[in-house]
Coordinates of C-alpha atoms and ligand atoms in Angstrom, one line a residue:
M7 CA 94.0 80.0 115.3
K8 CA 92.4 83.4 116.2
K9 CA 92.2 85.9 113.4
I10 CA 95.2 88.2 113.5
T11 CA 94.5 91.9 113.8
A12 CA 96.9 94.8 114.4
E13 CA 97.2 95.8 118.1
R14 CA 95.7 99.2 118.8
G15 CA 96.2 101.6 121.8
G16 CA 99.1 102.8 123.8
V17 CA 100.3 99.6 125.6
L18 CA 103.7 98.4 124.3
R19 CA 104.4 94.7 123.9
C20 CA 108.0 95.4 122.8
K21 CA 110.9 97.2 124.3
G22 CA 110.3 100.4 122.4
W23 CA 107.8 102.1 120.0
R24 CA 110.0 101.4 117.0
Q25 CA 109.8 97.6 117.5
E26 CA 106.1 97.8 118.4
A27 CA 105.5 99.8 115.2
L28 CA 107.0 97.1 113.1
L29 CA 105.1 94.4 114.9
R30 CA 101.8 96.3 114.3
M31 CA 102.7 96.7 110.7
L32 CA 103.3 93.0 110.3
E33 CA 99.9 92.3 112.0
N34 CA 98.3 95.0 109.8
V35 CA 99.3 93.4 106.5
L36 CA 97.7 90.2 107.7
E37 CA 94.6 92.0 108.9
N38 CA 94.2 93.6 105.5
G39 CA 95.3 90.6 103.5
E40 CA 93.4 88.3 101.2
N41 CA 94.0 84.9 102.7
Q42 CA 95.3 85.0 106.3
K43 CA 95.3 81.2 106.8
E44 CA 98.0 80.9 104.1
L45 CA 99.7 84.2 105.2
I46 CA 98.9 85.6 101.7
V47 CA 98.4 89.3 101.6
Y48 CA 97.8 90.0 97.9
A49 CA 98.7 89.3 94.3
S50 CA 97.9 85.6 94.7
L51 CA 101.2 84.6 96.3
G52 CA 102.5 87.7 98.1
K53 CA 103.2 86.5 101.7
A54 CA 103.9 88.2 105.0
A55 CA 106.1 85.5 106.4
R56 CA 107.6 82.1 105.3
N57 CA 105.1 80.0 107.3
W58 CA 103.4 80.1 110.7
P59 CA 106.4 79.0 112.7
S60 CA 108.4 81.8 111.1
Y61 CA 105.6 84.3 111.8
L62 CA 105.4 83.3 115.5
A63 CA 109.3 83.5 115.7
I64 CA 109.3 87.0 114.2
V65 CA 106.6 88.2 116.7
D66 CA 108.6 86.8 119.6
T67 CA 111.8 88.2 118.4
L68 CA 110.4 91.7 117.8
K69 CA 109.1 91.6 121.4
Q70 CA 112.6 90.8 122.7
L71 CA 114.5 93.1 120.3
E72 CA 116.7 95.8 121.9
E73 CA 117.1 99.3 120.4
D74 CA 120.6 98.5 119.4
E75 CA 120.0 95.2 117.6
T76 CA 119.1 94.2 114.1
L77 CA 116.8 91.3 113.1
V78 CA 117.8 89.6 109.8
I79 CA 115.0 88.0 107.8
Q80 CA 115.5 85.9 104.7
S81 CA 112.4 85.3 102.5
G82 CA 110.0 85.7 105.5
K83 CA 112.0 83.5 107.9
P84 CA 113.9 85.1 110.8
I85 CA 117.5 84.1 110.8
G86 CA 119.3 85.9 113.6
V87 CA 119.6 88.9 115.8
F88 CA 122.9 90.9 115.6
K89 CA 124.3 93.6 118.0
T90 CA 124.5 96.8 115.9
H91 CA 123.8 100.3 117.3
R92 CA 120.9 102.6 118.0
Q93 CA 121.1 104.3 114.6
A94 CA 121.0 101.0 112.6
P95 CA 117.8 99.5 111.2
L96 CA 115.9 97.2 113.6
V97 CA 115.0 94.9 110.7
V98 CA 116.7 94.2 107.4
M99 CA 115.3 91.6 105.0
A100 CA 115.9 90.1 101.6
N101 CA 112.9 88.4 100.0
C102 CA 112.8 86.2 96.9
N103 CA 116.1 87.1 95.3
L104 CA 117.4 84.5 92.9
V105 CA 120.6 84.7 90.9
G106 CA 119.9 86.0 87.4
R107 CA 120.1 82.9 85.3
W108 CA 118.2 80.9 87.9
A109 CA 115.4 83.4 88.3
T110 CA 112.7 81.5 86.5
S111 CA 109.1 80.7 87.6
E112 CA 110.0 76.9 87.6
N113 CA 112.9 77.4 89.9
F114 CA 110.9 79.7 92.1
Y115 CA 108.0 77.2 92.5
D116 CA 110.4 74.4 93.1
L117 CA 112.2 76.3 95.9
Q118 CA 108.9 77.5 97.3
D119 CA 107.6 73.9 97.5
K120 CA 110.8 73.0 99.3
G121 CA 110.0 75.8 101.9
L122 CA 113.2 77.8 101.0
I123 CA 111.7 80.9 99.6
I124 CA 108.6 83.0 99.3
W125 CA 107.5 85.8 97.1
G126 CA 107.0 88.9 99.3
G127 CA 105.1 90.9 96.7
L128 CA 106.3 94.4 97.2
T129 CA 104.8 95.5 100.5
A130 CA 103.5 92.1 101.8
A131 CA 106.8 90.6 103.2
A132 CA 108.1 94.0 104.0
W133 CA 105.0 94.6 106.2
Q134 CA 103.9 97.8 104.5
Y135 CA 100.6 96.9 102.8
I136 CA 97.8 99.1 104.0
G137 CA 94.9 97.5 102.0
S138 CA 93.6 98.5 98.6
Q139 CA 93.9 102.2 99.7
G140 CA 97.7 101.8 99.2
V141 CA 97.4 101.9 95.4
I142 CA 94.2 103.9 95.1
Q143 CA 95.8 107.3 94.6
G144 CA 98.1 105.8 91.9
T145 CA 95.1 104.4 90.1
Y146 CA 93.3 107.7 90.5
E147 CA 96.3 109.7 89.2
I148 CA 96.4 107.4 86.1
F149 CA 92.7 108.1 85.4
Q150 CA 93.3 111.8 86.0
S151 CA 96.3 111.9 83.7
I152 CA 94.2 110.1 81.0
A153 CA 91.5 112.6 81.5
R154 CA 93.9 115.5 81.0
I155 CA 95.7 113.9 77.9
H156 CA 92.6 112.5 76.1
F157 CA 89.3 113.8 77.4
G158 CA 89.6 117.5 78.1
G159 CA 90.4 117.1 81.8
N160 CA 87.4 115.1 83.0
L161 CA 86.1 111.5 82.8
R162 CA 82.5 112.4 83.3
G163 CA 80.4 110.4 80.9
R164 CA 83.3 108.0 80.1
F165 CA 83.3 104.2 80.4
I166 CA 86.2 102.4 81.9
L167 CA 86.5 98.6 81.4
T168 CA 88.8 96.6 83.7
A169 CA 89.1 93.3 85.6
G170 CA 90.3 92.0 88.9
L171 CA 89.0 93.1 92.3
G172 CA 91.8 91.6 94.5
G173 CA 94.1 93.1 97.0
M174 CA 95.4 95.8 94.7
G175 CA 92.8 95.7 91.8
G176 CA 90.1 96.3 94.4
A177 CA 91.1 100.0 94.4
Q178 CA 90.0 100.4 90.8
P179 CA 86.2 100.9 91.2
L180 CA 86.6 103.6 93.9
A181 CA 89.4 105.3 91.9
G182 CA 87.2 105.3 88.8
Y183 CA 84.2 106.6 90.8
M184 CA 86.3 109.4 92.3
A185 CA 87.5 110.3 88.7
N186 CA 83.8 110.7 87.8
A187 CA 83.7 107.8 85.4
A188 CA 81.4 104.8 85.0
I189 CA 83.6 101.8 85.6
L190 CA 82.9 98.1 85.0
C191 CA 85.1 95.6 86.8
V192 CA 85.0 92.0 85.7
E193 CA 85.9 89.6 88.6
V194 CA 85.7 85.8 88.6
A195 CA 85.5 85.3 92.3
E196 CA 82.2 86.4 93.9
E197 CA 83.7 86.7 97.4
R198 CA 86.2 89.4 96.1
I199 CA 83.3 91.4 94.7
D200 CA 81.5 91.1 98.1
K201 CA 84.6 92.1 100.0
R202 CA 85.0 95.3 97.9
M203 CA 81.3 96.1 98.4
A204 CA 81.6 95.6 102.1
A205 CA 84.6 97.8 102.3
G206 CA 82.8 100.6 100.4
Y207 CA 85.0 100.4 97.3
L208 CA 82.3 99.1 94.9
Q209 CA 78.7 100.1 94.5
R210 CA 76.8 97.5 92.6
K211 CA 77.2 93.8 91.6
T212 CA 75.6 91.5 89.0
D213 CA 76.3 88.3 87.2
S214 CA 74.5 89.5 84.1
L215 CA 76.4 91.3 81.4
D216 CA 73.2 92.7 80.0
E217 CA 72.3 94.3 83.4
A218 CA 75.9 95.6 83.9
L219 CA 75.8 97.3 80.5
L220 CA 72.4 98.8 81.1
W221 CA 73.7 100.4 84.3
I222 CA 76.9 101.6 82.7
D223 CA 74.9 103.0 79.7
E224 CA 72.6 104.9 82.0
A225 CA 75.5 106.3 84.0
V226 CA 77.4 107.3 80.9
S227 CA 74.3 109.0 79.4
N228 CA 73.6 110.9 82.6
G229 CA 77.3 111.8 83.3
K230 CA 77.0 110.0 86.6
S231 CA 79.9 108.2 88.5
L232 CA 79.2 104.5 89.0
S233 CA 81.2 101.4 89.8
V234 CA 79.8 97.9 88.8
G235 CA 81.3 94.5 89.7
L236 CA 80.5 91.9 87.1
L237 CA 80.9 88.2 88.1
G238 CA 82.6 86.7 85.0
N239 CA 85.9 85.9 83.4
A240 CA 87.7 88.8 81.6
A241 CA 88.9 86.3 78.9
D242 CA 85.2 85.8 78.0
V243 CA 83.7 89.2 78.7
Y244 CA 86.3 91.4 76.8
P245 CA 85.8 89.5 73.5
E246 CA 82.0 89.4 74.0
L247 CA 81.9 93.2 74.4
L248 CA 83.8 93.5 71.1
R249 CA 81.4 91.0 69.4
R250 CA 78.5 93.2 70.6
G251 CA 80.2 96.3 69.3
V252 CA 80.4 97.9 72.8
Q253 CA 83.3 100.3 72.9
P254 CA 84.7 101.5 76.3
D255 CA 86.7 104.8 76.4
I256 CA 89.5 103.3 78.6
V257 CA 90.5 99.6 78.9
T258 CA 92.9 97.9 81.3
D259 CA 93.1 94.8 83.5
Q260 CA 94.4 94.2 87.0
T261 CA 93.8 90.5 87.4
S262 CA 96.9 88.6 88.7
A263 CA 97.9 87.8 85.2
H264 CA 101.6 87.8 86.2
D265 CA 101.1 84.3 87.6
L266 CA 99.7 81.5 85.4
L267 CA 99.7 78.9 88.1
Y268 CA 98.4 80.7 91.2
G269 CA 97.0 83.9 89.7
Y270 CA 95.0 84.2 86.5
I271 CA 91.9 82.0 86.3
P272 CA 91.5 80.7 82.7
S273 CA 88.2 80.7 80.8
G274 CA 86.0 77.7 81.8
Y275 CA 87.5 77.5 85.3
S276 CA 86.2 78.7 88.6
P277 CA 88.6 79.7 91.4
E278 CA 87.8 76.3 93.0
S279 CA 88.3 74.1 89.9
A280 CA 91.5 76.0 89.2
G281 CA 92.6 75.1 92.7
V282 CA 92.0 71.4 92.0
A283 CA 93.7 71.7 88.6
R284 CA 96.7 73.3 90.2
R285 CA 97.3 70.2 92.2
E286 CA 96.3 67.6 89.6
H287 CA 97.6 69.0 86.3
P288 CA 99.5 72.2 86.8
T289 CA 101.0 72.3 83.3
K290 CA 97.6 72.1 81.6
L291 CA 96.3 74.8 83.9
Q292 CA 99.2 77.2 83.0
A293 CA 98.7 76.6 79.3
A294 CA 94.9 77.3 79.7
A295 CA 95.7 80.5 81.6
G296 CA 98.2 81.6 78.9
A297 CA 95.7 80.9 76.1
S298 CA 93.0 82.9 77.9
I299 CA 95.3 85.8 78.5
A300 CA 96.2 85.8 74.8
N301 CA 92.4 86.1 74.0
E302 CA 91.9 88.9 76.5
V303 CA 95.0 90.8 75.2
K304 CA 93.9 90.4 71.6
A305 CA 90.6 92.0 72.6
M306 CA 92.4 94.8 74.4
L307 CA 94.4 95.5 71.2
E308 CA 91.2 95.6 69.2
F309 CA 89.6 98.0 71.6
K310 CA 92.8 100.2 71.1
K311 CA 92.4 99.9 67.3
R312 CA 88.8 101.1 67.7
G313 CA 89.9 104.2 69.6
A314 CA 90.1 103.3 73.3
V315 CA 92.9 104.3 75.6
V316 CA 94.3 100.9 76.6
F317 CA 97.1 100.4 79.1
D318 CA 98.8 97.7 81.2
N319 CA 98.3 98.4 84.9
G320 CA 101.4 96.6 86.1
N321 CA 100.5 92.9 86.0
N322 CA 102.7 91.7 83.3
I323 CA 99.8 90.7 81.1
R324 CA 101.6 91.8 77.9
S325 CA 104.6 89.7 78.6
Q326 CA 102.4 86.6 79.2
A327 CA 100.5 87.3 76.0
V328 CA 103.7 87.5 74.0
Q329 CA 104.7 84.0 75.4
Y330 CA 101.3 82.8 74.1
G331 CA 101.6 84.1 70.6
V332 CA 100.3 87.7 70.7
T333 CA 103.5 89.2 69.3
N334 CA 102.2 92.8 69.2
A335 CA 101.0 92.9 72.8
F336 CA 103.6 95.6 73.6
E337 CA 101.6 98.0 71.4
I338 CA 99.7 98.4 74.6
D339 CA 101.3 101.2 76.8
I340 CA 102.5 100.6 80.3
F341 CA 100.9 103.0 82.8
T342 CA 104.2 104.3 84.3
E343 CA 105.8 105.4 81.1
A344 CA 102.5 106.7 79.6
F345 CA 101.1 108.5 82.6
L346 CA 103.2 108.7 85.7
R347 CA 106.9 109.1 84.7
P348 CA 106.9 112.9 84.9
L349 CA 106.0 112.5 88.6
F350 CA 108.5 109.7 89.3
A351 CA 111.2 111.8 87.6
R352 CA 110.7 114.3 90.4
A353 CA 110.5 111.4 93.0
I354 CA 106.9 112.2 93.5
G355 CA 105.4 108.8 94.4
P356 CA 103.2 106.8 96.7
F357 CA 104.1 107.9 100.2
R358 CA 102.1 106.5 103.2
W359 CA 101.6 107.1 106.9
I360 CA 99.9 104.7 109.4
A361 CA 98.4 105.7 112.7
L362 CA 99.8 103.1 115.1
S363 CA 97.3 104.0 117.8
G364 CA 94.5 102.8 115.6
E365 CA 92.8 106.1 116.0
A366 CA 91.2 107.5 112.8
E367 CA 91.3 111.0 114.3
D368 CA 95.2 110.9 114.1
I369 CA 94.9 110.7 110.3
R370 CA 92.3 113.5 110.2
I371 CA 94.6 115.8 112.2
I372 CA 97.4 115.0 109.7
D373 CA 94.9 115.7 106.8
D374 CA 94.2 119.1 108.3
Y375 CA 97.9 119.9 108.6
I376 CA 98.4 118.9 104.9
L377 CA 95.5 121.0 103.7
K378 CA 96.9 124.0 105.5
E379 CA 100.7 123.6 104.8
F380 CA 100.5 122.1 101.3
S381 CA 97.7 124.2 99.9
D382 CA 99.8 125.2 96.9
N383 CA 100.4 121.5 96.0
D384 CA 97.4 120.6 93.8
I385 CA 98.1 116.9 93.5
V386 CA 98.2 116.5 97.3
S387 CA 95.5 118.9 98.4
N388 CA 93.0 117.6 95.8
W389 CA 93.7 114.1 96.8
I390 CA 93.5 114.6 100.6
K391 CA 90.1 116.2 100.2
L392 CA 88.8 113.3 98.1
A393 CA 90.4 110.7 100.3
N394 CA 88.9 112.2 103.4
T395 CA 85.4 112.0 101.8
Y396 CA 85.6 108.7 99.9
V397 CA 88.3 106.4 101.0
P398 CA 87.4 104.1 103.9
F399 CA 90.1 103.0 106.3
E400 CA 91.2 99.4 106.3
G401 CA 93.1 97.9 109.2
L402 CA 95.1 100.5 111.1
P403 CA 94.0 104.0 109.8
A404 CA 96.4 105.1 107.1
R405 CA 96.6 107.5 104.3
I406 CA 98.5 107.6 101.0
G407 CA 99.7 110.8 99.4
W408 CA 101.9 111.4 96.3
F409 CA 104.6 113.5 97.9
G410 CA 108.1 114.2 96.5
H411 CA 111.6 115.3 97.6
K412 CA 111.7 117.4 100.8
D413 CA 107.9 117.4 101.1
R414 CA 107.9 113.9 102.5
S415 CA 110.4 114.9 105.3
K416 CA 108.5 118.2 105.9
L417 CA 105.3 116.2 106.6
A418 CA 107.0 113.5 108.6
L419 CA 108.9 116.0 110.8
A420 CA 105.7 117.9 111.5
V421 CA 103.9 114.7 112.4
N422 CA 106.8 113.7 114.7
Q423 CA 106.3 117.1 116.4
L424 CA 102.6 116.4 116.8
V425 CA 103.5 113.0 118.4
R426 CA 106.0 114.7 120.7
E427 CA 103.4 117.3 121.8
G428 CA 100.8 114.6 122.6
K429 CA 98.5 116.0 119.9
L430 CA 98.2 112.5 118.3
A431 CA 97.0 109.4 120.2
G432 CA 100.3 107.6 119.3
P433 CA 103.3 107.3 117.0
V434 CA 103.0 107.1 113.2
A435 CA 104.9 104.9 110.8
F436 CA 106.0 106.3 107.4
S437 CA 106.5 104.1 104.4
R438 CA 106.1 104.0 100.6
D439 CA 105.4 101.6 97.8
H440 CA 108.4 99.9 96.2
L441 CA 107.1 101.4 93.0
D442 CA 109.0 104.5 93.7
A443 CA 111.6 106.6 91.9
A444 CA 114.9 105.0 93.2
A445 CA 113.3 101.8 94.5
M446 CA 112.3 99.6 91.5
A447 CA 113.9 98.2 88.4
H448 CA 111.2 96.4 86.3
P449 CA 111.7 96.7 82.6
N450 CA 108.0 95.9 81.9
I451 CA 106.5 98.2 84.5
M452 CA 108.5 100.9 86.3
T453 CA 111.5 101.3 84.0
E454 CA 110.0 100.4 80.6
R455 CA 111.5 102.6 77.8
M456 CA 113.7 104.7 80.0
K457 CA 115.2 107.6 78.1
D458 CA 118.8 106.2 78.3
G459 CA 117.8 102.5 77.9
S460 CA 118.7 101.7 81.5
D461 CA 115.5 99.7 81.9
A462 CA 117.0 96.4 83.3
I463 CA 119.7 97.8 85.5
S464 CA 119.0 96.8 89.1
D465 CA 121.8 98.7 90.7
W466 CA 119.4 101.4 91.6
P467 CA 117.1 99.6 94.1
L468 CA 120.2 97.9 95.6
L469 CA 121.8 101.3 96.1
N470 CA 118.5 102.6 97.5
A471 CA 118.3 99.9 100.1
M472 CA 122.0 100.4 101.2
L473 CA 121.5 104.1 101.4
N474 CA 118.4 103.7 103.5
C475 CA 120.3 101.5 105.9
S476 CA 123.1 104.1 106.1
S477 CA 120.4 106.7 106.6
M478 CA 119.0 105.1 109.8
A479 CA 115.7 103.8 108.5
D480 CA 113.9 101.4 110.8
L481 CA 113.2 98.6 108.3
V482 CA 114.9 98.1 104.9
A483 CA 114.0 95.3 102.5
I484 CA 115.3 94.1 99.1
H485 CA 112.8 92.1 97.0
S486 CA 112.8 90.4 93.6
G487 CA 110.0 88.9 91.6
G488 CA 108.7 85.4 92.3
G489 CA 106.2 83.2 90.6
G490 CA 105.3 84.9 87.3
Y491 CA 107.4 87.9 88.1
S492 CA 110.6 85.7 88.5
G493 CA 113.4 87.4 86.7
Y494 CA 111.4 90.5 86.0
M495 CA 112.1 92.9 88.8
T496 CA 114.1 94.0 91.8
S497 CA 112.8 96.5 94.4
A498 CA 113.5 98.1 97.8
G499 CA 111.2 99.0 100.6
V500 CA 111.7 101.3 103.7
T501 CA 109.8 102.1 106.9
I502 CA 110.6 104.8 109.4
V503 CA 108.8 105.4 112.7
A504 CA 107.8 108.8 114.1
D505 CA 107.8 108.1 117.8
G506 CA 108.1 111.8 118.9
S507 CA 111.8 111.5 119.8
E508 CA 114.6 113.8 118.6
E509 CA 116.3 110.6 117.3
S510 CA 113.2 110.1 115.1
D511 CA 113.6 113.6 113.7
T512 CA 117.1 112.7 112.5
R513 CA 116.0 109.3 111.1
L514 CA 113.0 110.8 109.3
R515 CA 114.9 113.7 107.8
T516 CA 117.9 111.7 106.7
A517 CA 116.2 108.6 105.4
L518 CA 113.3 110.3 103.6
D519 CA 115.5 113.0 101.9
N520 CA 118.1 110.4 100.9
D521 CA 115.4 108.1 99.6
T522 CA 113.8 110.7 97.3
G523 CA 117.2 112.4 96.6
L524 CA 118.5 109.2 95.1
G525 CA 115.2 108.8 93.2
V526 CA 115.7 112.2 91.5
L527 CA 119.3 111.4 90.7
R528 CA 118.3 108.1 89.1
Y529 CA 116.1 109.9 86.6
A530 CA 118.5 112.8 86.2
D531 CA 121.1 110.2 85.3
A532 CA 118.8 108.9 82.7
G533 CA 118.5 112.4 81.3
Y534 CA 115.0 113.5 82.4
E535 CA 114.6 117.3 82.2
Q536 CA 112.2 117.4 85.2
S537 CA 114.8 115.7 87.3
L538 CA 117.6 118.0 86.3
A539 CA 115.4 120.9 87.2
E540 CA 114.6 119.3 90.6
V541 CA 118.3 118.8 91.2
R542 CA 118.8 122.6 90.6
T543 CA 115.8 123.9 92.5
K544 CA 116.1 121.6 95.5
G545 CA 119.9 121.7 95.7
I546 CA 120.5 117.9 95.5
A547 CA 124.2 117.1 95.5
R548 CA 124.6 115.5 92.1
I549 CA 128.0 114.6 90.7
D550 CA 128.0 115.7 87.1
T551 CA 130.6 113.5 85.4
H552 CA 130.1 115.4 82.1
R553 CA 132.1 118.2 83.6
Y554 CA 135.1 115.9 83.7
E555 CA 134.9 114.9 80.1
T556 CA 137.3 117.5 78.8
I557 CA 139.8 116.8 81.6
S558 CA 139.6 113.1 81.0
S559 CA 140.5 113.4 77.3
T560 CA 143.7 115.2 78.4
V561 CA 144.5 112.4 80.9
K562 CA 144.1 109.8 78.2
Ligands
LIG608 P1 95.0 89.4 93.8 O1 95.5 88.0 93.5 O2 94.7 89.8 95.2 O3 93.7 89.6 92.9 C1 93.6 89.3 91.6 C2 92.1 89.1 91.2 O4 91.9 88.8 89.9 C3 91.4 88.0 92.0 O5 90.3 88.5 92.7 C4 91.0 87.0 91.0 O6 89.8 86.3 91.3 C5 90.8 87.9 89.8 N1 91.0 87.1 88.5 C6 91.9 86.2 88.2 N2 91.7 85.8 86.9 C7 90.7 86.5 86.4 C8 90.0 86.4 85.2 N3 90.4 85.7 84.2 N4 88.9 87.2 85.0 C9 88.4 88.0 86.0 N5 89.0 88.0 87.3 C10 90.1 87.3 87.4 O7 96.0 90.4 93.1 P2 96.2 92.0 93.3 O8 96.9 92.2 94.6 O9 94.9 92.7 93.1 O10 97.1 92.4 92.1 C11 96.7 92.3 90.8 C12 97.8 92.6 89.8 O11 98.2 93.9 89.9 C13 99.1 91.7 90.1 O12 99.7 91.3 89.0 C14 100.0 92.7 90.8 O13 101.3 92.4 90.7 C15 99.6 94.0 90.1 N6 99.9 95.2 90.8 C16 100.1 96.4 90.2 C17 100.3 97.6 90.9 C18 100.4 98.9 90.2 O14 101.0 99.8 90.8 N7 99.9 99.1 89.1 C19 100.4 97.6 92.2 C20 100.3 96.4 92.9 C21 100.0 95.2 92.2

């Protein structure tokens, strides 16, 4: 089969731009994905569709879909088309949701093998992945936050140790470079290192630890930014660095440690031999992966003890380590709670826009608008300047920017106006990561140690998805964890298309403001001061039940 790439240009294959946009987004996740043959986009198992017949059926259906119809998708398989109305979403989907008690990795793999379910990652099955650039600002903001808290505001002359150069982890070397650090990324698969070098995300590669350390030492001494990919296994390299007395300033890991069967490659295995072991003795492979993770996490804890800033970057590595005997793994901080929560509490999070025309110039025009209109927003203007200089486009040209409540809709409405006036080559799709204020419950990532203890309550992403449907978004998705994430998370995704129409104005304003509005209220409900301030300054209609406490005591 011919390699799938996203359609570019102004010719529609569907009955309207909204449908065409979603089709291009689907093609785009595959264009940017890690293993197109298997429909795998990232995180080892995150798929764009159930299987090839489902993919082809989705493509055909989107081409036929009327403006007043809704396509229903269950775990990457199209189920039916329903007559709804022009303000309804064109696509709704639920991917990999298992009933609580049954949400285990074993059940997931069993149902997956029967062809009944897939794990959609967050943005894979919801057709929102835009390549490694999708997480790059998040990774950069983490490094910046560490710089502010621990290193006097700058990582120049600092050494970051990490692992994993996959679909998401591939953003780490460039984010580290942009934050002025010297970053060493351990990766077990050479083709992943090569892919990041070809994409311009990674500068140097070697299979020699000695050479890697020489380069890093030199960069640290001269205060130079540098990214190095080291071919090796993190479970071997981290303890070896300790043995040699090498002490990084910052340590993390973004291998696919969440999945012991399909993700993390144990010490002594290559990706190929792990593939064979997966078929021939899966239980032994999982045990080996668990043991290797335990060794790596023990090393991370020791780095912490020796003074490094050590954090979990959202791959469940601590939970796996606990299962394999490292009872104190949770002494390692989670990045959200340690570094990003003040932003999420104001619903500032990873917002994205994709130029459906395929023209990079459209993104540059939007960059210029942002630099002019958001010049007082330091996070955004600093990032857009950096992204413009350093971040190469992958697939359809796209940009990420950490915008919050009202700012997202201000940007989207301005872009819709540019589309309407013919100043852009085509419509633009707006989306965001599921790791967003209202959109994710994950007690070991997004909602760890919430102020009110509401970590495991998954009402919020469900409410978020329902509200986005009511708010006329074009695509709404509800996901839960699969594979190693089974039982760990629930999240919601949303996409809205700026096609230049006045209807789009209404959709963008309503869906984007309600999406972030609920995000602010979720954190306000948990008692975060920043959220309560945002409620007041931005006039979000919060119902304050505390006001009714005195009255209710008289009712009783
Ligand atoms: P991926 O499967 O595309 O890539 C993982 C990489 O790790 C692969 O290249 C693999 O070869 C490498 N690897 C596996 N075991 C290794 C080992 N022992 N030593 C060295 N390299 C090893 O996954 P991804 O999309 O890059 O995601 C990585 C993890 O990050 C996942 O657990 C994912 O869920 C998580 N994630 C976090 C965030 C966030 O916001 N922090 C966002 C997205 C994904």
